[in-house]
CSV table of C-alpha atoms in Angstrom, one decimal:
chain,number,residue,atom,x,y,z
A,1,MET,CA,-98.4,-34.4,127.5
A,2,ALA,CA,-98.1,-33.2,123.9
A,3,TYR,CA,-100.5,-34.5,121.4
A,4,ARG,CA,-99.1,-37.1,118.9
A,5,TRP,CA,-100.3,-36.5,115.4
A,6,PRO,CA,-100.9,-39.5,113.2
A,7,ALA,CA,-98.1,-40.0,110.6
A,8,GLY,CA,-98.9,-38.5,107.2
A,9,THR,CA,-101.4,-35.9,108.5
A,10,ALA,CA,-102.1,-33.2,105.9
A,11,PHE,CA,-102.4,-29.8,107.5
A,12,LYS,CA,-104.1,-26.7,106.3
A,13,ARG,CA,-101.6,-23.8,106.7
A,14,ILE,CA,-102.6,-20.4,108.2
A,15,THR,CA,-100.0,-17.7,108.6
A,16,LEU,CA,-100.5,-14.9,111.2
A,17,ASP,CA,-98.6,-11.6,111.4
A,18,VAL,CA,-98.5,-9.0,114.1
A,19,GLU,CA,-101.0,-6.2,113.5
A,20,ASP,CA,-98.8,-3.4,114.8
A,21,CYS,CA,-95.3,-3.9,113.6
A,22,TRP,CA,-94.0,-0.6,115.2
A,23,CYS,CA,-92.0,-0.7,118.4
A,24,PRO,CA,-94.1,0.7,121.3
A,25,VAL,CA,-91.0,2.3,122.8
A,26,CYS,CA,-88.9,3.7,120.0
A,27,ASP,CA,-91.5,3.6,117.3
A,28,ARG,CA,-89.2,1.7,114.9
A,29,HIS,CA,-90.3,-0.9,112.5
A,30,MET,CA,-89.8,-4.4,114.0
A,31,ASP,CA,-88.4,-7.3,112.1
A,32,VAL,CA,-89.4,-10.9,112.0
A,33,CYS,CA,-87.0,-12.9,114.2
A,34,ASP,CA,-88.6,-16.3,114.5
A,35,HIS,CA,-91.6,-18.5,113.7
A,36,ARG,CA,-93.9,-20.4,116.1
A,37,TYR,CA,-95.8,-23.4,114.8
A,38,HIS,CA,-99.1,-24.5,116.4
A,39,HIS,CA,-100.9,-27.7,115.2
A,40,LEU,CA,-104.5,-28.1,116.1
A,41,TRP,CA,-107.8,-29.8,115.2
A,42,THR,CA,-110.6,-27.7,113.7
A,43,LEU,CA,-113.9,-28.7,112.3
A,44,ALA,CA,-112.4,-28.0,108.9
A,45,GLY,CA,-109.6,-30.5,109.5
A,46,PRO,CA,-106.0,-30.5,110.8
A,47,THR,CA,-104.6,-26.9,110.8
A,48,GLN,CA,-101.1,-25.6,111.1
A,49,VAL,CA,-100.9,-22.0,112.5
A,50,VAL,CA,-97.6,-20.2,111.7
A,51,ASN,CA,-97.0,-17.2,114.0
A,52,ARG,CA,-94.4,-14.7,112.8
A,53,LEU,CA,-92.6,-13.3,115.8
A,54,VAL,CA,-91.1,-9.8,115.6
A,55,ARG,CA,-88.6,-7.9,117.7
A,56,CYS,CA,-87.2,-4.3,117.7
A,57,PRO,CA,-83.9,-4.1,115.8
A,58,ASP,CA,-82.4,-1.2,117.8
A,59,PRO,CA,-79.9,-2.7,120.3
A,60,LEU,CA,-80.3,0.4,122.6
A,61,CYS,CA,-84.1,0.1,122.8
A,62,ALA,CA,-85.7,-0.8,126.1
A,63,SER,CA,-87.8,-3.5,124.4
A,64,ARG,CA,-84.8,-5.1,122.7
A,65,GLY,CA,-85.2,-8.5,124.4
A,66,ARG,CA,-89.0,-8.6,124.1
A,67,THR,CA,-90.7,-10.7,121.4
A,68,PHE,CA,-94.2,-9.8,120.0
A,69,SER,CA,-96.5,-12.4,118.7
A,70,PRO,CA,-99.7,-12.1,116.6
A,71,GLU,CA,-102.8,-11.2,118.5
A,72,ALA,CA,-105.0,-13.2,116.2
A,73,GLU,CA,-103.6,-16.5,117.5
A,74,MET,CA,-105.9,-16.4,120.5
A,75,SER,CA,-108.9,-16.2,118.2
A,76,LEU,CA,-108.1,-19.6,116.9
A,77,SER,CA,-107.1,-21.5,120.0
A,78,MET,CA,-105.4,-21.2,123.4
A,79,PRO,CA,-101.6,-21.8,123.5
A,80,ARG,CA,-100.6,-25.5,123.6
A,81,TRP,CA,-104.1,-26.7,122.9
A,82,CYS,CA,-104.6,-29.4,120.3
A,83,MET,CA,-108.1,-28.2,119.2
A,84,GLY,CA,-109.6,-24.9,118.1
A,85,TRP,CA,-112.3,-22.9,119.6
A,86,ASP,CA,-114.9,-24.4,117.3
A,87,VAL,CA,-114.2,-28.0,118.4
A,88,PHE,CA,-114.0,-26.8,122.0
A,89,CYS,CA,-117.4,-25.1,121.9
A,90,TRP,CA,-118.8,-28.1,120.0
A,91,LEU,CA,-117.8,-30.4,122.8
A,92,GLY,CA,-119.2,-28.2,125.5
A,93,HIS,CA,-122.6,-27.8,123.7
A,94,ARG,CA,-123.0,-31.5,123.1
A,95,ARG,CA,-122.0,-32.5,126.6
A,96,PHE,CA,-124.0,-30.0,128.7
A,97,ALA,CA,-126.9,-29.1,126.3
A,98,ARG,CA,-127.5,-32.5,124.9
A,99,HIS,CA,-126.0,-34.6,127.7
A,100,TRP,CA,-123.8,-36.7,125.5
A,101,SER,CA,-121.3,-39.0,127.2
A,102,VAL,CA,-117.6,-38.9,126.6
A,103,PRO,CA,-117.5,-42.0,124.5
A,104,GLN,CA,-120.3,-40.6,122.3
A,105,LEU,CA,-118.3,-37.4,121.8
A,106,ARG,CA,-115.2,-39.3,120.8
A,107,LEU,CA,-117.0,-41.5,118.3
A,108,GLU,CA,-118.9,-38.5,116.8
A,109,LEU,CA,-115.7,-36.6,116.4
A,110,LYS,CA,-114.0,-39.6,114.8
A,111,ASP,CA,-116.9,-40.6,112.4
A,112,THR,CA,-118.1,-37.1,111.4
A,113,HIS,CA,-115.1,-34.8,111.6
A,114,GLN,CA,-112.2,-37.4,111.4
A,115,ILE,CA,-110.8,-36.0,114.7
A,116,ARG,CA,-109.0,-38.6,116.8
A,117,VAL,CA,-108.7,-37.7,120.5
A,118,SER,CA,-108.8,-39.9,123.6
A,119,ASP,CA,-111.4,-40.0,126.3
A,120,ASP,CA,-108.9,-38.4,128.8
A,121,ALA,CA,-108.3,-35.5,126.5
A,122,ILE,CA,-112.0,-34.9,126.0
A,123,ALA,CA,-112.6,-35.0,129.8
A,124,ARG,CA,-109.8,-32.5,130.3
A,125,TYR,CA,-111.2,-30.0,127.8
A,126,LEU,CA,-114.7,-30.4,129.3
A,127,GLY,CA,-113.2,-29.4,132.7
A,128,LEU,CA,-111.7,-26.3,131.1
A,129,TYR,CA,-115.1,-25.6,129.5
A,130,GLN,CA,-116.8,-25.7,132.9
A,131,THR,CA,-114.1,-23.4,134.4
A,132,MET,CA,-114.6,-20.8,131.6
A,133,LEU,CA,-118.4,-21.1,131.9
A,134,ALA,CA,-118.3,-20.5,135.7
A,135,ALA,CA,-116.0,-17.5,135.2
A,136,ARG,CA,-118.4,-16.1,132.6
A,137,GLN,CA,-121.4,-16.6,134.9
A,138,GLN,CA,-119.6,-14.6,137.6
A,139,ASP,CA,-118.5,-11.7,135.5
A,140,PRO,CA,-119.7,-8.5,137.2
A,141,LYS,CA,-120.7,-6.8,134.0
A,142,ARG,CA,-122.8,-9.7,132.9
A,143,LEU,CA,-124.4,-9.9,136.4
A,144,GLU,CA,-125.3,-6.2,136.2
A,145,GLU,CA,-126.9,-6.7,132.8
A,146,ALA,CA,-128.8,-9.8,134.0
A,147,TYR,CA,-130.3,-8.0,137.1
A,148,GLN,CA,-130.8,-4.7,135.5
A,149,ASP,CA,-134.6,-5.1,135.6
A,150,SER,CA,-134.8,-6.9,138.9
A,151,GLU,CA,-136.1,-4.9,141.9
A,152,ALA,CA,-135.1,-7.3,144.7
A,153,LEU,CA,-133.2,-10.6,145.2
A,154,VAL,CA,-134.4,-13.9,146.7
A,155,LEU,CA,-131.5,-16.1,147.7
A,156,THR,CA,-131.3,-19.8,148.6
A,157,ILE,CA,-128.5,-22.0,149.9
A,158,ASP,CA,-128.3,-25.8,149.9
A,159,GLY,CA,-125.7,-28.4,150.4
A,160,LEU,CA,-125.0,-31.1,147.9
A,161,GLN,CA,-123.0,-34.2,148.8
A,162,PRO,CA,-122.2,-36.4,145.8
A,163,GLU,CA,-120.9,-39.3,147.8
A,164,LYS,CA,-120.9,-40.0,151.5
A,165,GLY,CA,-117.6,-39.1,153.2
A,166,HIS,CA,-116.7,-36.4,150.6
A,167,GLU,CA,-116.8,-32.6,150.8
A,168,THR,CA,-120.3,-31.0,150.7
A,169,LEU,CA,-120.8,-28.5,148.0
A,170,TYR,CA,-122.8,-25.5,149.2
A,171,VAL,CA,-124.6,-23.7,146.3
A,172,VAL,CA,-126.0,-20.2,146.5
A,173,ARG,CA,-128.7,-19.4,143.9
A,174,GLU,CA,-130.9,-16.4,143.1
A,175,LEU,CA,-134.5,-17.5,142.5
A,176,GLN,CA,-135.8,-14.4,140.6
A,177,SER,CA,-133.5,-14.9,137.7
A,178,LYS,CA,-132.9,-18.7,138.4
A,179,ARG,CA,-129.2,-18.1,138.3
A,180,VAL,CA,-126.5,-20.0,140.2
A,181,TRP,CA,-124.2,-17.4,141.8
A,182,PHE,CA,-121.4,-19.6,143.2
A,183,ALA,CA,-120.6,-22.8,145.0
A,184,GLU,CA,-118.1,-23.5,147.8
A,185,PRO,CA,-116.9,-27.0,148.9
A,186,LEU,CA,-116.8,-27.2,152.7
A,187,LEU,CA,-115.3,-29.9,154.9
A,188,SER,CA,-117.9,-29.5,157.6
A,189,SER,CA,-121.2,-27.7,158.2
A,190,ALA,CA,-119.9,-25.8,161.2
A,191,GLU,CA,-121.1,-22.3,161.8
A,192,GLN,CA,-117.8,-20.6,161.0
A,193,GLU,CA,-117.5,-22.4,157.6
A,194,VAL,CA,-121.1,-21.6,156.6
A,195,HIS,CA,-120.8,-18.0,157.8
A,196,ARG,CA,-118.0,-17.5,155.3
A,197,VAL,CA,-120.3,-18.5,152.4
A,198,ILE,CA,-123.1,-16.2,153.6
A,199,VAL,CA,-120.6,-13.3,153.8
A,200,LEU,CA,-119.7,-13.9,150.2
A,201,ALA,CA,-123.3,-13.9,149.2
A,202,ARG,CA,-123.7,-10.5,151.0
A,203,GLN,CA,-120.8,-9.1,149.0
A,204,TRP,CA,-122.4,-10.3,145.7
A,205,ALA,CA,-125.7,-8.6,146.7
A,206,GLU,CA,-123.9,-5.3,147.6
A,207,ARG,CA,-121.9,-5.4,144.3
A,208,LEU,CA,-125.2,-5.6,142.4
A,209,GLY,CA,-126.8,-2.9,144.5
A,210,LYS,CA,-130.0,-4.8,144.9
A,211,PRO,CA,-131.9,-5.4,148.2
A,212,VAL,CA,-132.4,-9.0,149.4
A,213,ARG,CA,-136.1,-9.7,149.9
A,214,ALA,CA,-135.9,-13.2,151.4
A,215,TRP,CA,-133.7,-16.2,152.1
A,216,MET,CA,-134.7,-19.8,151.7
A,217,SER,CA,-132.9,-22.9,153.1
A,218,ASP,CA,-133.5,-26.1,155.1
A,219,LYS,CA,-133.2,-24.1,158.4
A,220,GLN,CA,-130.0,-25.6,159.7
A,221,ASP,CA,-128.7,-23.9,162.8
A,222,ALA,CA,-125.6,-22.7,161.0
A,223,PHE,CA,-127.8,-21.2,158.2
A,224,VAL,CA,-130.2,-19.5,160.6
A,225,LYS,CA,-127.4,-17.9,162.7
A,226,ALA,CA,-125.3,-16.8,159.8
A,227,ILE,CA,-128.2,-15.3,157.8
A,228,ALA,CA,-129.5,-13.5,160.9
A,229,THR,CA,-126.1,-12.0,161.4
A,230,GLU,CA,-125.3,-10.9,157.9
A,231,PHE,CA,-128.9,-10.1,156.8
A,232,PRO,CA,-130.7,-8.7,159.8
A,233,GLY,CA,-134.4,-8.3,159.4
A,234,ILE,CA,-134.6,-10.3,156.2
A,235,PRO,CA,-137.2,-13.1,156.3
A,236,HIS,CA,-135.8,-16.6,156.3
A,237,ARG,CA,-138.2,-19.1,154.7
A,238,TYR,CA,-138.3,-22.8,154.9
A,239,CYS,CA,-137.6,-24.8,151.7
A,240,GLN,CA,-140.8,-26.4,150.4
A,241,ASN,CA,-139.2,-29.8,149.7
A,242,HIS,CA,-137.6,-30.0,153.2
A,243,PHE,CA,-140.9,-28.8,154.7
A,244,MET,CA,-142.9,-31.5,153.0
A,245,ARG,CA,-140.3,-34.1,154.0
A,246,ASP,CA,-140.3,-33.1,157.6
A,247,VAL,CA,-144.1,-33.0,157.8
A,248,ALA,CA,-144.4,-36.4,156.3
A,249,LYS,CA,-141.6,-37.9,158.4
A,250,PRO,CA,-144.0,-39.6,161.0
A,251,VAL,CA,-146.0,-41.0,158.1
A,252,LEU,CA,-142.9,-42.3,156.4
A,253,ASP,CA,-141.8,-43.9,159.6
A,254,MET,CA,-145.1,-45.7,160.0
A,255,ASP,CA,-145.0,-46.7,156.3
A,256,SER,CA,-141.5,-48.1,156.8
A,257,GLN,CA,-142.6,-50.2,159.7
A,258,ALA,CA,-145.6,-51.5,157.7
A,259,LYS,CA,-143.2,-52.6,154.9
A,260,VAL,CA,-141.1,-54.5,157.5
A,261,THR,CA,-144.2,-56.3,158.8
A,262,MET,CA,-145.4,-57.2,155.3
A,263,ARG,CA,-142.0,-58.5,154.3
A,264,SER,CA,-141.9,-60.7,157.5
A,265,LYS,CA,-145.2,-62.3,156.5
A,266,VAL,CA,-144.5,-62.9,152.8
A,267,ARG,CA,-141.6,-65.4,153.0
A,268,GLY,CA,-140.6,-68.7,151.4
A,269,LEU,CA,-140.5,-67.5,147.8
A,270,ARG,CA,-137.1,-69.0,147.2
A,271,ALA,CA,-138.1,-72.3,148.6
A,272,ILE,CA,-141.1,-72.5,146.3
A,273,GLU,CA,-139.0,-71.6,143.3
A,274,ARG,CA,-136.4,-74.3,144.2
A,275,ARG,CA,-139.1,-76.9,144.5
A,276,VAL,CA,-140.6,-76.1,141.1
A,277,LEU,CA,-137.2,-76.1,139.4
A,278,ALA,CA,-136.3,-79.4,141.1
A,279,GLU,CA,-139.5,-81.0,139.9
A,280,ARG,CA,-138.9,-79.7,136.4
A,281,ARG,CA,-135.3,-81.1,136.3
A,282,GLN,CA,-136.6,-84.5,137.4
A,283,ALA,CA,-139.3,-84.5,134.7
A,284,VAL,CA,-137.0,-83.7,131.8
A,285,ALA,CA,-134.0,-85.9,133.0
A,286,PRO,CA,-133.6,-89.0,130.7
A,287,GLN,CA,-134.0,-92.4,132.4
A,288,SER,CA,-130.7,-94.4,132.7
A,289,PRO,CA,-130.5,-97.4,130.3
A,290,PRO,CA,-130.4,-100.9,131.7
A,291,PRO,CA,-127.0,-102.6,131.9
A,292,PRO,CA,-126.0,-104.5,128.8
A,293,ALA,CA,-126.2,-108.4,128.8
A,294,SER,CA,-122.9,-110.1,129.5
A,295,PRO,CA,-121.4,-111.7,126.3
A,296,LYS,CA,-121.5,-115.5,126.1
A,297,SER,CA,-118.3,-117.4,125.9
A,298,ALA,CA,-117.5,-118.8,122.4
A,299,ALA,CA,-116.4,-122.1,124.0
A,300,THR,CA,-119.9,-122.8,125.3
A,301,PRO,CA,-122.1,-124.1,122.4
A,302,ASN,CA,-125.8,-123.3,122.4
A,303,ALA,CA,-127.6,-126.6,123.2
A,304,ALA,CA,-130.9,-125.4,121.7
A,305,ALA,CA,-129.4,-124.5,118.3
A,306,PRO,CA,-129.9,-127.2,115.6
A,307,ALA,CA,-126.8,-128.9,114.3
A,308,SER,CA,-127.5,-127.8,110.7
A,309,ALA,CA,-127.4,-124.1,111.6
A,310,THR,CA,-124.7,-122.2,109.8
A,311,PRO,CA,-122.1,-120.3,111.9
A,312,ALA,CA,-123.1,-117.0,110.4
A,313,LYS,CA,-126.7,-117.3,111.6
A,314,ALA,CA,-125.6,-118.6,115.0
A,315,ALA,CA,-123.2,-115.7,115.5
A,316,THR,CA,-125.6,-113.0,114.2
A,317,PRO,CA,-129.2,-113.5,115.6
A,318,GLU,CA,-132.1,-111.5,114.4
A,319,PRO,CA,-132.9,-108.4,116.4
A,320,GLY,CA,-135.3,-109.3,119.2
A,321,ALA,CA,-134.8,-113.0,118.8
A,322,SER,CA,-135.1,-114.9,122.0
A,323,SER,CA,-132.8,-117.6,123.2
A,324,ALA,CA,-132.1,-119.6,126.3
A,325,GLY,CA,-130.0,-116.8,127.7
A,326,GLY,CA,-132.7,-114.2,127.1
A,327,VAL,CA,-133.3,-111.4,124.6
A,328,VAL,CA,-130.2,-110.5,122.6
A,329,ARG,CA,-129.6,-106.7,122.2
A,330,THR,CA,-127.9,-105.5,119.1
A,331,GLU,CA,-128.0,-101.7,119.8
A,332,SER,CA,-125.5,-99.9,122.0
A,333,ALA,CA,-126.5,-98.2,125.2
A,334,LEU,CA,-125.9,-94.7,123.6
A,335,GLU,CA,-128.1,-95.5,120.6
A,336,ALA,CA,-130.9,-96.8,122.8
A,337,THR,CA,-130.8,-93.7,125.0
A,338,GLY,CA,-130.8,-91.4,122.0
A,339,VAL,CA,-133.8,-93.1,120.5
A,340,ALA,CA,-135.7,-93.0,123.8
A,341,THR,CA,-134.9,-89.3,124.3
A,342,ALA,CA,-136.0,-88.4,120.8
A,343,GLU,CA,-139.3,-90.2,121.0
A,344,ALA,CA,-140.1,-88.9,124.5
A,345,PRO,CA,-142.6,-86.0,124.4
A,346,ALA,CA,-141.5,-82.6,125.7
A,347,VAL,CA,-142.5,-81.9,129.3
A,348,GLU,CA,-144.9,-78.9,129.6
A,349,ASP,CA,-144.9,-77.5,133.1
A,350,GLU,CA,-147.6,-74.9,132.8
A,351,ALA,CA,-148.3,-74.9,136.5
A,352,GLY,CA,-144.7,-74.4,137.3
A,353,GLU,CA,-144.5,-71.4,134.9
A,354,VAL,CA,-147.5,-69.8,136.7
A,355,VAL,CA,-145.9,-70.3,140.1
A,356,LEU,CA,-142.6,-68.8,139.0
A,357,GLY,CA,-144.5,-65.9,137.5
A,358,TYR,CA,-146.3,-65.2,140.8
A,359,CYS,CA,-143.0,-65.5,142.7
A,360,ALA,CA,-141.3,-63.0,140.4
A,361,ALA,CA,-144.2,-60.5,140.7
A,362,VAL,CA,-144.2,-60.7,144.5
A,363,ARG,CA,-140.4,-60.3,144.7
A,364,GLY,CA,-140.6,-57.2,142.6
A,365,ILE,CA,-143.3,-55.8,144.8
A,366,LEU,CA,-141.3,-56.4,148.0
A,367,ASN,CA,-138.2,-54.7,146.5
A,368,ASP,CA,-140.0,-51.6,145.3
A,369,SER,CA,-138.8,-48.7,147.5
A,370,GLN,CA,-139.5,-45.8,145.2
A,371,GLY,CA,-141.9,-43.0,146.1
A,372,GLY,CA,-142.0,-40.0,148.4
A,373,PRO,CA,-144.2,-38.4,151.0
A,374,LEU,CA,-147.2,-38.2,148.6
A,375,HIS,CA,-146.8,-41.8,147.4
A,376,PRO,CA,-145.6,-43.9,150.3
A,377,PRO,CA,-144.0,-47.2,149.1
A,378,GLY,CA,-145.6,-49.2,151.9
A,379,VAL,CA,-149.1,-48.2,150.7
A,380,ARG,CA,-148.3,-49.2,147.2
A,381,MET,CA,-146.8,-52.4,148.4
A,382,SER,CA,-150.0,-53.3,150.4
A,383,GLU,CA,-152.2,-52.6,147.3
A,384,ALA,CA,-150.0,-54.6,145.0
A,385,LEU,CA,-149.9,-57.6,147.4
A,386,GLN,CA,-153.7,-57.4,147.7
A,387,GLU,CA,-154.0,-57.6,143.9
A,388,VAL,CA,-151.8,-60.7,143.9
A,389,ARG,CA,-154.0,-62.3,146.6
A,390,ASP,CA,-157.2,-61.5,144.7
A,391,SER,CA,-155.7,-63.0,141.5
A,392,LEU,CA,-154.8,-66.3,143.4
A,393,GLU,CA,-158.2,-66.5,145.0
A,394,HIS,CA,-159.9,-66.0,141.6
A,395,ASN,CA,-157.9,-68.8,140.0
A,396,LEU,CA,-158.6,-71.1,142.9
A,397,GLU,CA,-162.3,-70.4,142.8
A,398,ALA,CA,-162.4,-70.9,139.0
A,399,LYS,CA,-160.3,-74.0,139.3
A,400,LYS,CA,-158.3,-73.0,136.3
A,401,GLY,CA,-154.6,-73.5,135.6
A,402,GLY,CA,-152.1,-73.2,132.9
A,403,LEU,CA,-150.5,-70.3,131.1
A,404,PRO,CA,-152.5,-67.2,130.0
A,405,SER,CA,-153.7,-67.0,126.4
A,406,PRO,CA,-151.4,-65.1,124.0
A,407,CYS,CA,-154.0,-62.4,123.4
C-alpha cells in the first residue's frame, strides 16, 4: 500500500540526471523524455527526488523503446520505499544493536525527526533489514576475508523451536570466528532433512577452502549419521550444555520428586489466609443500629404530663429525656451509625499481617522453579522452607508478635 503523506507537507527537492547521456548502441545524445517523482522520509526531513528519464531519439536505434534512469537514485533509497537509507539504517541499528521495541522506534522518529510511520511499516522495513543483513553475512567475498587468517573450522549445529508445534530452525555456526553461517527451517528432524543441511555446510567449507577440525552438536542420531557420512574421520564432540544436562538428569529427577513431596506437606495456605481475612472483616464491620421506637399516636395524651405544660414542650422533649414510653431518640439511624463509626478506634490486626506475610513468602518459595543442574530448585526450596520454619520457632520461643520495626 502506498504511503499517504500528510496534507501540507513541505518537501526538499533533489533533481537527479543520468550520468552517461549517450546511447550505448548508436552513441547518440539521449533526450529527456519523462520525469519520475519519488517522495521519501530522510533524517533531514521530507524529500522529493525528481528523476529525469532519457531515451534515444533515433527511431531506427535498437534501444529506441528503452528508458534510462539516474543511477544515483539507488544511493538515496530503494524504489517505492517511503524512507531513505539513513532512516532505514537508523531503524536497524536501534532495533538490533540497542534492542529497541517497535513502539519505541515509532515514538523516537516522531518526537526527534518528525517522521510519522506506523508500527506495521516499521516491522516491514525491519524484516527487509534482516534479509539484507543475512545476504551480506553470506557474501562469498566477505566470508573469504573473514576466514583469511583461520587455519581450520569448528562447526556446530543446533535446533531452535520458538513455539511448540512450529517448524524447527536448524542453525549452523562456526565457532572459531563466532559467525552464523546459515539457518534452515525443517518440518521434521528426520535423517533425510538433516542430511540436506549437513551437505550445505560441507559446500560452504569447500568454498572457503578450509579444513574442518571438529563438529559439535547434541548427538542426535540424525546429526551423528549425517556428519559421519559427509565428514568422514572428523571428530564429533558433544555440546557442553547438553552434556551437563544429561549428566544431571538423574539428579534433576530426584530434585523434582523432592519438590512434589514438599508441596504435598505444605498445604492449607489459602485456608489460613481466608480465615485471617474473614476475622478482619468482622472486626471492622460496623454494628447494626437498634430499630427506631414506634411513634406515639397524637390522640393518646400523656397521662404523666402536667396540665400546665405547653404544647411545644410536650411535642419536643429534650434529648435523652425519659418518659413512660421510654427514652425518646431525636437522631436518625444514619446519624447514629455515622457517629458510632467515627468514634470507633481503627482495628489494628498486627498478628494477621504477620500471618499473611508468612503465607506469601511460603507461596513464593513453592512456586520458584528457576535454576539448573548446578542450582537445583528443590534444594533451594528445602533451604528456604527451613529458614521460614526457624523464623516461626524463634518467634514462638520469644513469645513476640506484631509487625517488624520500620528500621
